[in-house]
XYZ file of C-alpha atoms in Angstrom:
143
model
C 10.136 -3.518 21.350
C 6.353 -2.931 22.002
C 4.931 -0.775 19.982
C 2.506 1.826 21.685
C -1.027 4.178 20.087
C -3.806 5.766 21.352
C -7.604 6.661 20.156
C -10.801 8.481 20.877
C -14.566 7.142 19.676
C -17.459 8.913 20.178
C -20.508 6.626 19.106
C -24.114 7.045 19.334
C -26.688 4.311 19.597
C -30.611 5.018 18.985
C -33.709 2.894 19.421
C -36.540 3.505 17.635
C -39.770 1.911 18.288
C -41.968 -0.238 15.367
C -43.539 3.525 13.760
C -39.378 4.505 13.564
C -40.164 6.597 16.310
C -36.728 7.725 17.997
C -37.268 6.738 22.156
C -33.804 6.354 23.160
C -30.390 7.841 22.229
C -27.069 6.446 24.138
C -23.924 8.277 23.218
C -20.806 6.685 24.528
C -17.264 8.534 24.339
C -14.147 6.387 25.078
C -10.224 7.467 24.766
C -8.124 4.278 25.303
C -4.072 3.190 25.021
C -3.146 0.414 22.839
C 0.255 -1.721 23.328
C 1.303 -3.988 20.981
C 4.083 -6.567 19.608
C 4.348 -8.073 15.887
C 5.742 -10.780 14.214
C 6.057 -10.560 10.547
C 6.934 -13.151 7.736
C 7.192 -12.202 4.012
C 8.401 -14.038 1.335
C 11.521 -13.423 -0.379
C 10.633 -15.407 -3.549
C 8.039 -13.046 -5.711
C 6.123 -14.778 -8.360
C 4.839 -12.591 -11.298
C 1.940 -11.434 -12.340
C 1.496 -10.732 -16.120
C -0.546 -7.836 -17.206
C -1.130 -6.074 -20.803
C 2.051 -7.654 -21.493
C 4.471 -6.619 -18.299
C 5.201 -8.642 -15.506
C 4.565 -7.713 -12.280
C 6.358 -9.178 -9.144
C 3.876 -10.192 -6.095
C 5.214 -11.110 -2.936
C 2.760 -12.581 0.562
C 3.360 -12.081 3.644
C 1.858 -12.556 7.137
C 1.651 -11.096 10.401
C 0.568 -11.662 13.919
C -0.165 -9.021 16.303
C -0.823 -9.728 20.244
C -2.350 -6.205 21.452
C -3.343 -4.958 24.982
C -6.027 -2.324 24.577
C -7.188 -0.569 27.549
C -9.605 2.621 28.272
C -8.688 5.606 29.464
C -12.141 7.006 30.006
C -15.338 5.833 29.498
C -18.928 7.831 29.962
C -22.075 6.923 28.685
C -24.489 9.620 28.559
C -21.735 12.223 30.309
C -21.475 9.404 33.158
C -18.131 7.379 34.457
C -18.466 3.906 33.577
C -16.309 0.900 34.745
C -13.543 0.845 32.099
C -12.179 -2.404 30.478
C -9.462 -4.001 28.788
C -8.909 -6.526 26.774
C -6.210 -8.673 24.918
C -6.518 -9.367 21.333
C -4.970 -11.749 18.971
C -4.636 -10.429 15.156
C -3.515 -12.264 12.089
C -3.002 -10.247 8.990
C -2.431 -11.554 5.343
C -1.150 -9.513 2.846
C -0.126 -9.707 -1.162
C 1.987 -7.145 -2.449
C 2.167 -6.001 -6.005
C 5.406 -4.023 -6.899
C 4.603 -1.425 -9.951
C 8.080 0.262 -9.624
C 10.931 0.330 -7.263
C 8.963 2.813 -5.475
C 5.202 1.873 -5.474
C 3.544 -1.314 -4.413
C 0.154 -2.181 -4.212
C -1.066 -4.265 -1.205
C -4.269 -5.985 -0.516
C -4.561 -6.866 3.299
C -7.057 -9.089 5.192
C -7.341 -9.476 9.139
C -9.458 -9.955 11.591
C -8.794 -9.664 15.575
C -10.166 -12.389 18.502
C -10.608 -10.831 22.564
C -9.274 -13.641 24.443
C -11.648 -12.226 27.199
C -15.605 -11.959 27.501
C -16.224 -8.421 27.786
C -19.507 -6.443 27.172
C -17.917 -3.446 25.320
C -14.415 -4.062 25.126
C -14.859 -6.888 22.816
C -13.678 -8.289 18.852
C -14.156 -6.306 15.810
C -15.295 -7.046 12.600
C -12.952 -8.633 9.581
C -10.867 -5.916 7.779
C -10.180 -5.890 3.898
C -7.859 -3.158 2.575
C -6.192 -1.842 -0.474
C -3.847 0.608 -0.794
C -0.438 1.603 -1.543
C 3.472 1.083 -0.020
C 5.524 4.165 -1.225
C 9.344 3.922 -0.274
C 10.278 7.771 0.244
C 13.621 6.882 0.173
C 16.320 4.242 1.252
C 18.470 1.836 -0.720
C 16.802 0.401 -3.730
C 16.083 -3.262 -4.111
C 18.947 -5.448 -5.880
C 16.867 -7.922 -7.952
Protein backbone atom coordinates (compact mmCIF):
# COMPACT_ATOMS: atom_id res chain seq x y z
CA UNK A 1 0.00 0.00 0.00
CA UNK A 2 1.30 3.51 -1.03
CA UNK A 3 2.17 5.44 1.47
CA UNK A 4 0.96 9.19 1.24
CA UNK A 5 2.59 13.02 3.05
CA UNK A 6 2.41 16.40 2.43
CA UNK A 7 4.73 19.71 2.96
CA UNK A 8 5.00 23.45 2.79
CA UNK A 9 8.53 25.50 1.94
CA UNK A 10 8.80 28.91 1.97
CA UNK A 11 12.39 29.89 0.61
CA UNK A 12 13.96 33.07 -0.17
CA UNK A 13 16.69 33.69 -2.69
CA UNK A 14 18.80 37.12 -2.74
CA UNK A 15 21.37 38.53 -5.13
CA UNK A 16 23.70 40.78 -4.11
CA UNK A 17 25.90 42.64 -6.36
CA UNK A 18 30.13 42.62 -6.06
CA UNK A 19 29.93 45.65 -2.90
CA UNK A 20 27.27 42.80 -1.14
CA UNK A 21 24.80 45.15 -2.07
CA UNK A 22 21.25 43.35 -1.79
CA UNK A 23 19.43 44.09 -5.63
CA UNK A 24 17.13 41.29 -5.78
CA UNK A 25 15.07 39.17 -3.34
CA UNK A 26 12.83 36.10 -4.83
CA UNK A 27 10.71 34.40 -2.24
CA UNK A 28 9.06 31.26 -3.46
CA UNK A 29 6.25 29.40 -1.31
CA UNK A 30 5.28 25.84 -2.45
CA UNK A 31 2.77 23.21 -0.60
CA UNK A 32 3.05 19.86 -2.48
CA UNK A 33 1.64 15.93 -1.97
CA UNK A 34 4.06 13.20 -1.86
CA UNK A 35 3.09 9.37 -2.73
CA UNK A 36 5.26 6.79 -2.15
CA UNK A 37 6.06 2.83 -2.07
CA UNK A 38 9.11 1.03 -0.17
CA UNK A 39 10.91 -1.94 -0.28
CA UNK A 40 12.96 -2.82 2.66
CA UNK A 41 15.70 -5.54 3.34
CA UNK A 42 17.41 -5.98 6.77
CA UNK A 43 19.47 -8.52 7.90
CA UNK A 44 18.54 -11.05 10.31
CA UNK A 45 22.13 -12.08 11.22
CA UNK A 46 23.61 -9.12 13.67
CA UNK A 47 27.28 -9.07 14.10
CA UNK A 48 28.64 -7.42 17.34
CA UNK A 49 30.24 -4.66 18.14
CA UNK A 50 32.49 -4.68 21.28
CA UNK A 51 32.69 -1.65 23.40
CA UNK A 52 34.33 -0.93 27.03
CA UNK A 53 33.92 -4.52 27.33
CA UNK A 54 30.01 -5.24 26.18
CA UNK A 55 28.95 -6.38 23.02
CA UNK A 56 26.73 -4.70 21.05
CA UNK A 57 24.57 -6.32 18.23
CA UNK A 58 24.53 -4.25 14.74
CA UNK A 59 22.30 -5.20 12.14
CA UNK A 60 22.21 -3.32 8.03
CA UNK A 61 19.65 -2.90 6.19
CA UNK A 62 18.49 -1.24 2.94
CA UNK A 63 15.72 0.40 1.37
CA UNK A 64 14.38 1.68 -1.86
CA UNK A 65 11.80 4.22 -2.16
CA UNK A 66 10.04 5.17 -5.69
CA UNK A 67 8.15 8.60 -4.76
CA UNK A 68 5.76 10.81 -6.85
CA UNK A 69 6.01 14.36 -5.55
CA UNK A 70 3.78 16.87 -6.95
CA UNK A 71 2.87 20.74 -6.08
CA UNK A 72 -0.03 21.90 -4.88
CA UNK A 73 0.72 25.57 -5.24
CA UNK A 74 3.42 27.40 -6.37
CA UNK A 75 3.96 31.49 -6.33
CA UNK A 76 6.97 33.27 -6.71
CA UNK A 77 6.87 36.69 -5.51
CA UNK A 78 2.84 36.27 -4.52
CA UNK A 79 2.43 35.07 -8.34
CA UNK A 80 0.92 31.52 -9.76
CA UNK A 81 3.57 29.68 -11.36
CA UNK A 82 3.32 26.51 -13.58
CA UNK A 83 3.54 23.71 -10.98
CA UNK A 84 5.62 20.48 -11.47
CA UNK A 85 6.11 17.06 -10.56
CA UNK A 86 8.48 14.80 -10.50
CA UNK A 87 9.39 11.05 -9.81
CA UNK A 88 12.22 10.18 -7.65
CA UNK A 89 14.20 7.13 -7.01
CA UNK A 90 15.72 6.82 -3.26
CA UNK A 91 18.08 4.27 -1.86
CA UNK A 92 18.67 4.34 1.83
CA UNK A 93 21.40 2.41 3.86
CA UNK A 94 21.18 2.00 7.30
CA UNK A 95 23.28 0.25 10.41
CA UNK A 96 21.55 -0.30 13.47
CA UNK A 97 23.09 -0.53 16.87
CA UNK A 98 20.82 -2.23 19.55
CA UNK A 99 21.77 -0.76 23.25
CA UNK A 100 18.75 -2.56 24.89
CA UNK A 101 15.67 -4.34 23.87
CA UNK A 102 14.23 -1.01 23.61
CA UNK A 103 16.78 1.50 22.12
CA UNK A 104 18.75 1.28 18.94
CA UNK A 105 20.93 3.58 17.44
CA UNK A 106 20.82 4.02 13.60
CA UNK A 107 23.06 5.79 11.25
CA UNK A 108 21.27 6.31 7.79
CA UNK A 109 22.64 7.48 4.40
CA UNK A 110 20.49 8.30 1.15
CA UNK A 111 20.34 10.24 -1.48
CA UNK A 112 17.28 10.68 -4.10
CA UNK A 113 17.66 10.87 -8.31
CA UNK A 114 14.45 12.92 -10.46
CA UNK A 115 14.08 10.67 -13.29
CA UNK A 116 12.83 13.93 -15.03
CA UNK A 117 14.63 17.33 -16.04
CA UNK A 118 12.83 19.85 -14.20
CA UNK A 119 13.91 23.47 -13.30
CA UNK A 120 12.58 23.47 -9.67
CA UNK A 121 11.15 20.27 -9.06
CA UNK A 122 14.42 18.59 -9.22
CA UNK A 123 17.07 16.05 -6.86
CA UNK A 124 18.18 16.91 -3.47
CA UNK A 125 21.24 16.77 -1.82
CA UNK A 126 22.77 13.38 0.00
CA UNK A 127 21.30 12.84 3.53
CA UNK A 128 23.39 11.51 6.60
CA UNK A 129 21.47 10.88 9.85
CA UNK A 130 21.79 9.65 13.34
CA UNK A 131 19.38 9.05 15.67
CA UNK A 132 17.47 6.70 17.67
CA UNK A 133 14.67 3.57 17.15
CA UNK A 134 12.64 3.38 20.47
CA UNK A 135 10.10 0.36 20.53
CA UNK A 136 7.15 1.84 22.77
CA UNK A 137 5.88 -1.36 23.07
CA UNK A 138 5.19 -4.78 21.27
CA UNK A 139 6.61 -8.25 21.76
CA UNK A 140 10.21 -8.32 22.70
CA UNK A 141 12.86 -9.85 20.52
CA UNK A 142 13.64 -13.73 21.17
CA UNK A 143 17.45 -13.85 20.66
Amino acid sequence: MPDYGGGKTNRAFRTFDDNDILTNTDLEEITYNKTFIQVNYSSKKSNNLRLFGTDFPINYGTALRISSVQMKTFMRNSIGQVREGNTFLEPIFFTRMRLSDAVQLQYTSSGNFGLNSRKFMSAGNSIFTIGAVINVGGKKSKE
